[in-house]
Short mmCIF file of C-alpha atoms in Angstrom, two decimals:
data_model
loop_
_atom_site.label_atom_id
_atom_site.label_comp_id
_atom_site.label_asym_id
_atom_site.label_seq_id
_atom_site.Cartn_x
_atom_site.Cartn_y
_atom_site.Cartn_z
CA MET A 1 -103.64 17.33 -61.27
CA ARG A 2 -105.40 20.70 -61.30
CA ALA A 3 -103.44 21.79 -64.38
CA VAL A 4 -104.39 18.57 -66.19
CA ALA A 5 -108.08 19.05 -65.35
CA PHE A 6 -107.96 22.73 -66.41
CA PHE A 7 -106.43 22.07 -69.84
CA TRP A 8 -108.72 19.12 -70.60
CA SER A 9 -111.78 21.18 -69.59
CA ALA A 10 -110.53 24.04 -71.79
CA ALA A 11 -110.20 21.65 -74.73
CA VAL A 12 -113.79 20.43 -74.37
CA VAL A 13 -115.15 23.99 -73.94
CA LEU A 14 -113.25 25.28 -77.00
CA SER A 15 -114.53 22.35 -79.04
CA LEU A 16 -118.11 23.17 -78.05
CA TRP A 17 -117.49 26.84 -78.90
CA GLU A 18 -116.26 25.95 -82.42
CA LEU A 19 -119.26 23.67 -82.97
CA LEU A 20 -122.10 25.75 -81.51
CA ALA A 21 -121.07 29.39 -81.01
CA GLU A 22 -118.85 30.25 -83.98
CA PRO A 23 -121.57 29.55 -86.63
CA MET A 24 -123.82 32.07 -84.84
CA PHE A 25 -121.26 34.86 -85.42
CA ALA A 26 -120.29 33.85 -88.96
CA GLU A 27 -120.97 36.48 -91.63
CA VAL A 28 -123.14 35.31 -94.54
CA VAL A 29 -122.20 36.83 -97.91
CA THR A 30 -124.18 36.39 -101.13
CA VAL A 31 -121.93 36.10 -104.18
CA VAL A 32 -123.31 36.59 -107.69
CA CYS A 33 -121.12 35.62 -110.63
CA GLY A 34 -122.21 36.15 -114.20
CA GLY A 35 -121.22 37.93 -117.34
CA GLY A 36 -121.13 34.84 -119.51
CA LEU A 37 -117.93 33.50 -117.90
CA PRO A 38 -117.38 29.71 -117.92
CA LEU A 39 -118.36 28.84 -114.34
CA ASP A 40 -119.03 25.10 -114.72
CA MET A 41 -117.95 23.53 -111.43
CA PRO A 42 -116.25 20.12 -111.69
CA PRO A 43 -118.06 17.37 -109.71
CA PRO A 44 -116.40 16.07 -106.51
CA GLY A 45 -114.61 12.72 -106.63
CA PRO A 46 -115.20 9.72 -104.31
CA ALA A 47 -112.12 10.45 -102.17
CA GLU A 48 -113.20 14.07 -101.66
CA GLN A 49 -116.72 12.97 -100.72
CA ALA A 50 -115.37 10.41 -98.23
CA ALA A 51 -113.09 12.99 -96.60
CA GLU A 52 -116.00 15.44 -96.32
CA PHE A 53 -118.35 12.82 -94.82
CA VAL A 54 -115.89 11.55 -92.19
CA GLY A 55 -114.66 15.06 -91.36
CA ASP A 56 -118.19 16.41 -90.83
CA TRP A 57 -119.12 13.55 -88.49
CA LEU A 58 -115.89 13.83 -86.52
CA ALA A 59 -116.47 17.60 -86.11
CA LEU A 60 -119.96 16.90 -84.72
CA LEU A 61 -118.76 14.18 -82.33
CA GLN A 62 -115.55 15.97 -81.29
CA PRO A 63 -116.81 17.46 -77.97
CA ALA A 64 -118.15 14.09 -76.80
CA LEU A 65 -115.00 12.22 -77.86
CA LEU A 66 -112.78 14.77 -76.14
CA ALA A 67 -114.89 14.48 -72.98
CA LEU A 68 -114.36 10.68 -72.99
CA ALA A 69 -110.60 11.13 -73.47
CA ALA A 70 -110.57 13.68 -70.62
CA ALA A 71 -112.42 11.25 -68.34
CA TRP A 72 -109.84 8.57 -69.15
CA ALA A 73 -106.95 10.93 -68.35
CA LEU A 74 -108.45 12.27 -65.11
CA ARG A 75 -109.90 9.04 -63.68
CA SER A 76 -106.93 6.79 -64.42
CA ARG A 77 -105.29 6.18 -61.02
CA PRO A 78 -102.75 3.37 -61.42
CA GLU A 79 -100.61 2.64 -58.39
CA THR A 80 -97.27 3.63 -59.90
CA ALA A 81 -96.36 7.03 -61.30
CA PRO A 82 -94.84 5.69 -64.56
CA THR A 83 -98.03 3.75 -65.33
CA ARG A 84 -100.17 6.81 -64.53
CA SER A 85 -98.03 8.98 -66.84
CA ARG A 86 -98.36 6.45 -69.65
CA ALA A 87 -102.15 6.39 -69.26
CA ARG A 88 -102.40 10.17 -69.35
CA ALA A 89 -100.06 10.28 -72.36
CA GLY A 90 -102.26 7.74 -74.15
CA ALA A 91 -105.34 9.87 -73.46
CA ALA A 92 -103.49 12.94 -74.72
CA TRP A 93 -102.48 11.22 -77.98
CA LEU A 94 -106.07 10.09 -78.51
CA GLY A 95 -107.35 13.59 -77.79
CA LEU A 96 -104.85 15.11 -80.25
CA ALA A 97 -106.01 12.73 -82.96
CA VAL A 98 -109.66 13.66 -82.30
CA ALA A 99 -108.80 17.40 -82.29
CA LEU A 100 -106.67 17.39 -85.44
CA LEU A 101 -108.48 14.89 -87.67
CA PRO A 102 -111.38 17.19 -88.72
CA THR A 103 -108.87 19.89 -89.76
CA ALA A 104 -106.69 17.33 -91.55
CA LEU A 105 -109.68 15.88 -93.39
CA ALA A 106 -110.89 19.36 -94.38
CA GLU A 107 -107.42 20.07 -95.81
CA ALA A 108 -107.47 16.73 -97.62
CA GLU A 109 -110.90 17.58 -99.03
CA ASP A 110 -109.55 20.89 -100.39
CA ARG A 111 -106.55 19.19 -101.98
CA LEU A 112 -108.61 16.37 -103.48
CA ALA A 113 -111.26 18.71 -104.88
CA PRO A 114 -110.92 19.61 -108.57
CA GLU A 115 -109.62 23.14 -109.08
CA PRO A 116 -112.59 25.48 -109.64
CA PRO A 117 -112.43 27.72 -112.71
CA LEU A 118 -110.21 30.78 -112.37
CA TRP A 119 -113.15 33.06 -113.12
CA TRP A 120 -115.08 31.62 -110.18
CA ARG A 121 -112.14 32.15 -107.82
CA GLU A 122 -111.68 35.70 -109.10
CA CYS A 123 -115.38 36.39 -108.67
CA LEU A 124 -115.16 35.31 -105.03
CA GLU A 125 -112.06 37.43 -104.42
CA ASP A 126 -113.71 40.48 -105.97
CA GLN A 127 -116.85 40.23 -103.83
CA VAL A 128 -115.61 38.79 -100.53
CA THR A 129 -113.47 41.16 -98.48
CA PRO A 130 -110.33 39.35 -97.25
CA PRO A 131 -109.95 39.31 -93.45
CA SER A 132 -107.50 41.76 -91.95
CA LEU A 133 -104.53 40.62 -89.84
CA VAL A 134 -104.66 37.10 -91.28
CA ALA A 135 -101.41 35.86 -89.69
CA PRO A 136 -102.17 37.10 -86.13
CA ARG A 137 -105.68 35.68 -86.37
CA LEU A 138 -104.30 32.30 -87.45
CA ILE A 139 -101.74 32.26 -84.63
CA LEU A 140 -104.41 33.09 -82.04
CA ALA A 141 -106.76 30.46 -83.46
CA TRP A 142 -104.11 27.77 -83.00
CA LEU A 143 -103.05 28.99 -79.55
CA PHE A 144 -106.64 28.81 -78.31
CA SER A 145 -107.60 25.57 -80.01
CA PRO A 146 -108.54 22.18 -78.49
CA ALA A 147 -105.34 20.66 -79.88
CA THR A 148 -103.11 23.15 -78.00
CA MET A 149 -105.02 22.62 -74.76
CA ILE A 150 -104.68 18.81 -75.08
CA LEU A 151 -100.95 19.17 -75.76
CA LEU A 152 -100.58 21.27 -72.60
CA ALA A 153 -102.65 18.73 -70.64
CA GLY A 154 -100.36 15.94 -71.80
CA LEU A 155 -97.26 17.88 -70.77
CA ALA A 156 -98.76 18.67 -67.37
CA GLY A 157 -99.81 15.04 -66.86
CA ALA A 158 -96.30 13.84 -67.67
CA GLY A 159 -94.82 16.32 -65.21
CA ILE A 160 -92.90 18.23 -67.91
CA ARG A 161 -92.25 21.89 -67.24
CA PRO A 162 -90.93 23.66 -70.38
CA ARG A 163 -87.90 25.82 -69.73
CA LEU A 164 -87.17 29.16 -71.39
CA THR A 165 -84.57 27.53 -73.62
CA ASP A 166 -87.17 24.97 -74.79
CA LEU A 167 -89.57 27.74 -75.80
CA ARG A 168 -86.77 29.57 -77.61
CA ASN A 169 -85.78 26.42 -79.49
CA ALA A 170 -89.41 25.78 -80.47
CA ALA A 171 -89.76 29.34 -81.80
CA THR A 172 -86.51 28.98 -83.75
CA ALA A 173 -87.70 25.70 -85.25
CA ALA A 174 -91.00 27.32 -86.28
CA VAL A 175 -89.16 30.18 -88.00
CA VAL A 176 -86.90 27.70 -89.85
CA VAL A 177 -89.90 25.72 -91.07
CA VAL A 178 -91.65 28.86 -92.36
CA LEU A 179 -88.51 30.08 -94.15
CA ALA A 180 -87.92 26.63 -95.65
CA ALA A 181 -91.46 26.70 -97.04
CA LEU A 182 -91.31 30.26 -98.44
CA LEU A 183 -87.73 30.86 -99.57
CA PRO A 184 -87.56 28.29 -102.42
CA GLY A 185 -90.42 29.99 -104.25
CA VAL A 186 -88.81 33.40 -103.80
CA LEU A 187 -85.33 32.29 -104.88
CA ILE A 188 -86.28 29.94 -107.71
CA GLY A 189 -88.89 32.19 -109.31
CA PRO A 190 -91.58 31.17 -111.80
CA PRO A 191 -91.24 27.66 -113.32
CA ARG A 192 -89.91 26.97 -116.80
CA ASN A 193 -90.80 24.66 -119.67
CA ALA A 194 -88.55 21.85 -120.88
CA ASP A 195 -87.15 24.11 -123.63
CA GLY A 196 -86.07 26.73 -121.07
CA THR A 197 -88.86 29.21 -121.79
CA PRO A 198 -91.06 30.54 -118.96
CA ARG A 199 -94.02 28.30 -118.24
CA TYR A 200 -96.35 31.22 -117.61
CA ALA A 201 -97.37 34.03 -119.98
CA LEU A 202 -99.69 37.00 -119.58
CA ALA A 203 -102.75 36.78 -121.82
CA GLY A 204 -106.01 38.66 -122.23
CA ARG A 205 -106.83 42.30 -122.93
CA THR A 206 -108.21 44.75 -120.35
CA LEU A 207 -108.30 42.06 -117.62
CA PRO A 208 -105.18 39.98 -118.35
CA TYR A 209 -104.46 36.72 -116.59
CA VAL A 210 -101.52 34.38 -116.07
CA LEU A 211 -101.70 31.47 -118.51
CA ASP A 212 -100.01 28.11 -117.88
CA LEU A 213 -98.63 27.23 -121.33
CA GLU A 214 -98.26 23.54 -120.49
CA THR A 215 -101.83 22.89 -119.34
CA GLY A 216 -103.53 25.76 -121.16
CA GLU A 217 -105.30 26.75 -117.94
CA PRO A 218 -105.47 30.25 -116.40
CA VAL A 219 -103.62 30.51 -113.09
CA SER A 220 -104.52 33.93 -111.69
CA ARG A 221 -105.78 37.28 -112.83
CA LEU A 222 -103.55 40.35 -112.74
CA PRO A 223 -104.45 42.54 -109.75
CA ARG A 224 -105.59 46.13 -109.60
CA ALA A 225 -102.97 48.75 -108.85
CA THR A 226 -105.55 50.93 -107.05
CA ARG A 227 -109.34 51.03 -106.79
CA THR A 228 -109.36 53.35 -109.83
CA TYR A 229 -106.52 51.96 -111.94
CA GLY A 230 -107.53 48.34 -112.45
CA GLN A 231 -107.80 47.98 -116.23
CA TYR A 232 -104.72 47.06 -118.22
CA GLY A 233 -103.79 48.79 -121.45
CA LEU A 234 -100.49 47.09 -122.34
CA VAL A 235 -98.07 44.77 -120.52
CA VAL A 236 -94.48 44.03 -121.63
CA ARG A 237 -91.67 41.99 -120.12
CA ASP A 238 -89.09 43.83 -118.04
CA THR A 239 -85.38 43.04 -118.12
CA GLU A 240 -85.75 40.01 -115.80
CA PRO A 241 -88.01 36.99 -116.45
CA GLY A 242 -91.09 37.11 -114.25
CA HIS A 243 -90.99 40.92 -114.10
CA TYR A 244 -93.13 43.23 -116.22
CA VAL A 245 -94.01 46.84 -116.92
CA ALA A 246 -97.72 47.58 -117.35
CA ALA A 247 -99.87 50.54 -118.34
CA LEU A 248 -103.04 50.62 -116.22
CA THR A 249 -105.88 52.86 -117.31
CA SER A 250 -108.67 54.74 -115.56
CA PRO A 251 -112.29 53.55 -115.97
CA SER A 252 -112.85 56.11 -118.75
CA GLY A 253 -109.67 55.06 -120.56
CA ARG A 254 -108.58 58.69 -120.82
CA TYR A 255 -105.73 58.44 -118.30
CA PHE A 256 -103.04 55.89 -117.52
CA ARG A 257 -100.09 55.14 -115.24
CA LEU A 258 -97.08 52.85 -115.59
CA TYR A 259 -96.34 50.25 -112.89
CA ARG A 260 -93.87 47.43 -112.36
CA LEU A 261 -95.23 43.91 -111.82
CA ALA A 262 -93.59 40.80 -110.36
CA MET A 263 -94.65 37.16 -110.63
CA GLU A 264 -94.25 34.67 -107.79
CA ALA A 265 -93.35 31.01 -108.27
CA GLY A 266 -97.00 29.94 -108.23
CA GLY A 267 -98.00 32.42 -110.94
CA ARG A 268 -99.49 35.06 -108.67
CA VAL A 269 -98.66 38.60 -109.82
CA THR A 270 -98.18 41.58 -107.50
CA VAL A 271 -98.10 45.28 -108.34
CA GLY A 272 -94.92 47.05 -107.32
CA GLU A 273 -93.39 50.44 -108.01
CA ARG A 274 -95.40 53.17 -109.71
CA LEU A 275 -93.21 54.59 -112.50
CA THR A 276 -95.09 57.65 -113.75
CA PRO A 277 -97.61 60.19 -112.56
CA THR A 278 -101.06 60.08 -114.08
CA ARG A 279 -100.81 60.86 -117.80
CA GLU A 280 -103.60 61.87 -120.14
CA GLY A 281 -104.46 59.76 -123.15
CA THR A 282 -104.71 56.17 -124.35
CA VAL A 283 -101.49 54.17 -124.26
CA ASN A 284 -100.74 52.63 -127.69
CA GLY A 285 -97.12 51.58 -127.29
CA LEU A 286 -94.90 50.23 -124.53
CA ALA A 287 -91.35 48.85 -124.69
CA VAL A 288 -88.45 48.08 -122.34
CA SER A 289 -84.90 48.02 -123.69
CA PRO A 290 -82.40 45.30 -122.64
CA GLU A 291 -80.79 47.95 -120.43
CA GLY A 292 -84.10 48.70 -118.69
CA SER A 293 -85.10 51.96 -120.38
CA ILE A 294 -88.88 52.33 -120.64
CA ALA A 295 -90.68 54.02 -123.53
CA TYR A 296 -94.37 54.48 -124.22
CA GLY A 297 -96.71 55.92 -126.80
CA ARG A 298 -99.88 57.79 -125.91
CA MET A 299 -102.67 59.37 -127.89
CA THR A 300 -104.99 62.17 -126.77
CA ASP A 301 -107.87 63.85 -128.58
CA GLU A 302 -105.48 66.50 -129.90
CA ALA A 303 -102.16 64.75 -130.58
CA SER A 304 -99.92 61.70 -130.21
CA TYR A 305 -96.75 61.47 -128.15
CA VAL A 306 -93.77 59.20 -127.54
CA GLY A 307 -92.14 59.38 -124.14
CA THR A 308 -89.61 57.88 -121.79
CA LEU A 309 -89.61 58.34 -118.03
CA GLU A 310 -87.61 61.56 -118.57
CA ARG A 311 -89.24 63.42 -121.50
CA GLU A 312 -91.77 63.28 -124.39
CA TRP A 313 -91.91 64.07 -128.12
CA PRO A 314 -94.96 64.80 -130.32
CA THR A 315 -95.10 61.82 -132.68
CA ASN A 316 -97.00 58.58 -133.24
CA GLY A 317 -95.84 55.83 -130.89
CA TYR A 318 -98.12 52.95 -131.93
CA GLY A 319 -96.14 49.69 -131.73
CA LEU A 320 -92.83 51.36 -130.82
CA GLN A 321 -89.77 49.16 -130.15
CA TRP A 322 -86.19 49.73 -128.96
CA LEU A 323 -83.56 49.21 -131.68
CA ASP A 324 -80.62 49.96 -129.36
CA THR A 325 -79.86 51.82 -126.13
CA ARG A 326 -80.99 55.22 -127.48
CA THR A 327 -82.99 54.55 -130.64
CA LEU A 328 -86.71 53.78 -130.84
CA ALA A 329 -88.36 52.29 -133.92
CA LEU A 330 -91.67 53.97 -134.80
CA PRO A 331 -93.39 51.53 -137.19
CA SER A 332 -96.52 53.69 -137.59
CA HIS A 333 -94.82 57.04 -138.19
CA ASN A 334 -95.38 58.35 -141.72
CA THR A 335 -92.18 57.94 -143.78
CA PRO A 336 -91.32 57.52 -147.48
CA GLY A 337 -91.47 54.02 -148.95
CA ASN A 338 -88.95 51.40 -147.84
CA THR A 339 -87.94 53.36 -144.71
CA LEU A 340 -88.58 52.95 -141.00
CA ALA A 341 -88.86 55.99 -138.74
CA THR A 342 -86.60 56.07 -135.69
CA LEU A 343 -86.37 58.43 -132.73
CA ASP A 344 -83.10 59.33 -131.01
CA VAL A 345 -84.09 59.68 -127.35
CA GLY A 346 -80.95 61.67 -126.66
CA THR A 347 -81.57 64.44 -129.19
CA GLY A 348 -85.24 63.93 -130.09
CA ALA A 349 -84.33 63.73 -133.80
CA ILE A 350 -86.55 61.59 -136.05
CA ARG A 351 -84.80 59.91 -138.97
CA GLY A 352 -85.67 57.35 -141.58
CA VAL A 353 -83.54 54.21 -141.93
CA ALA A 354 -83.63 51.69 -144.75
CA ALA A 355 -86.26 49.01 -144.33
CA PRO A 356 -87.29 45.99 -146.41
CA ALA A 357 -89.63 46.50 -149.35
CA VAL A 358 -92.80 45.03 -147.87
CA HIS A 359 -96.54 45.55 -148.16
CA GLU A 360 -97.56 49.10 -147.29
CA LEU A 361 -99.74 47.94 -144.41
CA THR A 362 -96.86 46.70 -142.27
CA ARG A 363 -97.85 46.00 -138.72
CA PRO A 364 -96.02 45.03 -135.50
CA LEU A 365 -92.23 44.92 -135.37
CA ARG A 366 -90.23 42.86 -132.85
CA VAL A 367 -86.49 43.30 -132.37
CA LEU A 368 -84.65 40.09 -131.52
CA PRO A 369 -81.38 39.83 -129.58
CA GLY A 370 -78.59 40.42 -132.09
CA GLY A 371 -80.50 43.02 -134.08
CA ARG A 372 -82.67 40.85 -136.32
CA GLN A 373 -86.21 42.09 -136.80
CA LEU A 374 -89.40 40.07 -136.86
CA ARG A 375 -92.12 41.72 -138.93
CA ALA A 376 -95.83 40.96 -139.09
CA LEU A 377 -97.15 41.75 -142.55
CA GLY A 378 -100.46 42.45 -144.24
CA TRP A 379 -103.82 43.64 -143.03
CA PRO A 380 -105.33 41.53 -141.59
CA VAL A 381 -101.93 40.30 -140.37
CA ARG A 382 -101.29 36.79 -141.62
CA ALA A 383 -97.53 36.48 -142.18
CA LEU A 384 -94.37 36.71 -140.09
CA VAL A 385 -90.97 37.25 -141.70
CA LEU A 386 -87.47 37.62 -140.27
CA HIS A 387 -85.06 40.28 -141.56
CA GLU A 388 -81.47 41.24 -140.90
CA GLY A 389 -81.30 44.85 -141.95
CA THR A 390 -83.08 44.88 -145.32
CA ARG A 391 -82.20 41.28 -146.14
CA LEU A 392 -84.92 38.65 -145.82
CA ILE A 393 -83.73 35.73 -143.71
CA LYS A 394 -86.82 33.54 -143.98
CA ASN A 395 -90.59 33.38 -143.83
CA VAL A 396 -91.44 32.35 -140.30
CA LEU A 397 -95.19 31.76 -140.49
CA THR A 398 -97.98 32.14 -143.05
CA LEU A 399 -101.62 31.56 -142.16
CA ASP A 400 -104.04 30.00 -144.64
CA CYS A 401 -107.02 31.19 -142.59
CA GLY A 402 -107.69 33.50 -139.68
CA HIS A 403 -105.27 36.25 -138.76
CA ILE A 404 -102.59 37.11 -136.17
CA GLU A 405 -103.79 39.22 -133.25
CA SER A 406 -100.75 39.31 -130.94
CA LEU A 407 -97.08 38.39 -130.53
CA ALA A 408 -94.89 37.85 -127.46
CA LEU A 409 -91.20 36.93 -127.47
CA ALA A 410 -89.53 34.68 -124.90
CA PRO A 411 -86.60 36.27 -123.00
CA THR A 412 -84.00 34.53 -125.21
CA GLY A 413 -85.67 35.71 -128.43
CA ARG A 414 -85.70 32.22 -129.92
CA HIS A 415 -89.30 31.28 -129.11
CA LEU A 416 -92.44 33.22 -129.91
CA LEU A 417 -96.07 33.09 -128.84
CA VAL A 418 -98.54 33.91 -131.61
CA GLY A 419 -102.19 34.65 -130.83
CA VAL A 420 -104.36 33.65 -133.80
CA ASP A 421 -107.99 34.67 -134.35
CA ARG A 422 -109.45 31.85 -136.44
CA GLU A 423 -112.89 33.45 -136.92
CA ALA A 424 -112.41 36.07 -139.63
CA ASP A 425 -114.79 39.04 -139.50
CA GLU A 426 -117.04 39.70 -142.45
CA ILE A 427 -114.77 42.47 -143.77
CA ASP A 428 -111.81 40.09 -143.58
CA ARG A 429 -113.65 37.48 -145.67
CA SER A 430 -114.06 39.88 -148.57
CA PRO A 431 -112.43 39.04 -151.94
CA LEU A 432 -109.88 41.78 -151.30
CA ALA A 433 -108.72 40.27 -148.02
CA GLY A 434 -109.17 36.67 -149.17
CA LEU A 435 -109.14 35.44 -145.58
CA PRO A 436 -111.59 32.58 -144.88
CA PRO A 437 -112.46 31.47 -141.33
CA CYS A 438 -110.75 28.30 -140.12
CA GLY A 439 -113.55 26.43 -138.38
CA GLY A 440 -112.99 24.53 -135.16
CA ALA A 441 -111.45 26.51 -132.31
CA ALA A 442 -112.28 30.21 -132.39
CA ALA A 443 -108.75 31.14 -131.33
CA GLN A 444 -105.37 29.56 -130.70
CA ILE A 445 -102.02 30.45 -129.18
CA LEU A 446 -99.07 28.98 -131.07
CA ARG A 447 -95.60 28.35 -129.63
CA LEU A 448 -93.12 28.89 -132.44
CA ASP A 449 -89.42 28.01 -132.44
CA LEU A 450 -87.81 30.62 -134.72
CA GLU A 451 -84.72 28.46 -135.37
CA SER A 452 -86.24 25.05 -136.06
CA GLY A 453 -89.65 26.25 -137.26
CA GLU A 454 -91.41 23.84 -134.88
CA ILE A 455 -94.97 24.92 -134.02
CA ARG A 456 -96.93 23.71 -131.02
CA VAL A 457 -100.48 24.67 -130.08
CA VAL A 458 -101.11 25.70 -126.48
CA PRO A 459 -103.87 23.34 -125.25
CA GLY A 460 -107.27 24.44 -124.02
CA ARG A 461 -109.72 27.11 -125.05
CA GLN A 462 -107.71 30.30 -125.52
CA GLU A 463 -108.12 33.96 -126.36
CA PRO A 464 -105.97 35.26 -129.25
CA TYR A 465 -104.43 37.98 -127.07
CA VAL A 466 -101.05 37.24 -125.50
CA GLN A 467 -99.26 40.27 -124.01
CA ALA A 468 -95.97 39.19 -122.48
CA TRP A 469 -93.92 36.05 -121.95
#
């Protein structure tokens, strides 16, 4: 009887503590979000409002309701032991419902609430310091909660004394439940679209974010590597889907480092291994070969360089791409007409190979599996063509207005994301460029099937900068 009274009293006291004392020690933080970001908050729905209303009232009345349930459990004195145990069990079940309902309704409110804009969530994360030791704090909060005390009161009232084996089995069951919740996301990886392409892509410039290509909504922003290196220069896909190599720059933009990134099933990206020491200059090229070799281009005030993780060469690396296991294409290196400069990373020799006769202002080059090359032509860029060697296979895309800002290939090489700026600058609207603005959306991201030619527009309001897919 004493144990039953102790646990019920503890439940009522802990409930009063949560209601009256905890708000006195809560830290108040003022968050200011601005910068012209779209922070329109969606209005709450009727179900969310109902869950909030009932949950708030239950939280206020919880100490009194628990006290009534405790009085029922302690004052019930039926003549027979089985009847007394049933009465105390009924009081315990009622007390558990009273203790857990406010938490359950708060969780329901969160799930029913419309998702706030990504920029608002990121603003909160940037300005609110996350609590340390989250898991131990959560475990302690549940151990010393009214619900746990009521559960112990019910066990004591029923005369149940847990054995060591029971505690071990309960711990094992808890571990199994946690693993069952976490392992599928780790093993399955990021989700895919119906056509087999990854559902998420990395978009945006210095502060890239994960973009859901099905809904057109941002999922999460790419994290900082350190307090200093938090701006992204370039991001490219690594050898495995959901893994990336990124160049992060210092605040001045005069130094950079290379890091590996990994994406979880929900679209959250984490920073992993640091690949290089701090290097001087602005990164202007980044590529990963199918075998996993990493190459970059960097430009300082004095010179330009192309490098791998092992060595560097003094040459222009803007837009570099791997042609094979030891050859880099250097689209911006000065060469005679109808040739493409290549760099042998084994010997450091630069050679010219035959290239298609195209407009002199040839821009980005993408190498597809099998050796075909996708070229973006013109300046401003408004055409994509596919070549095999010097032979034209087909025109892939030609824009009537606007211009192409970015390209990102899917892992199979069949599908392509094209970032299109539909608001031509004044210089691009000149008679020489002949590039009128499109009207309507300021930018679009197109999903292009290189085999069938099918084009789909990613929904939503988009930026024309897509980095990796």
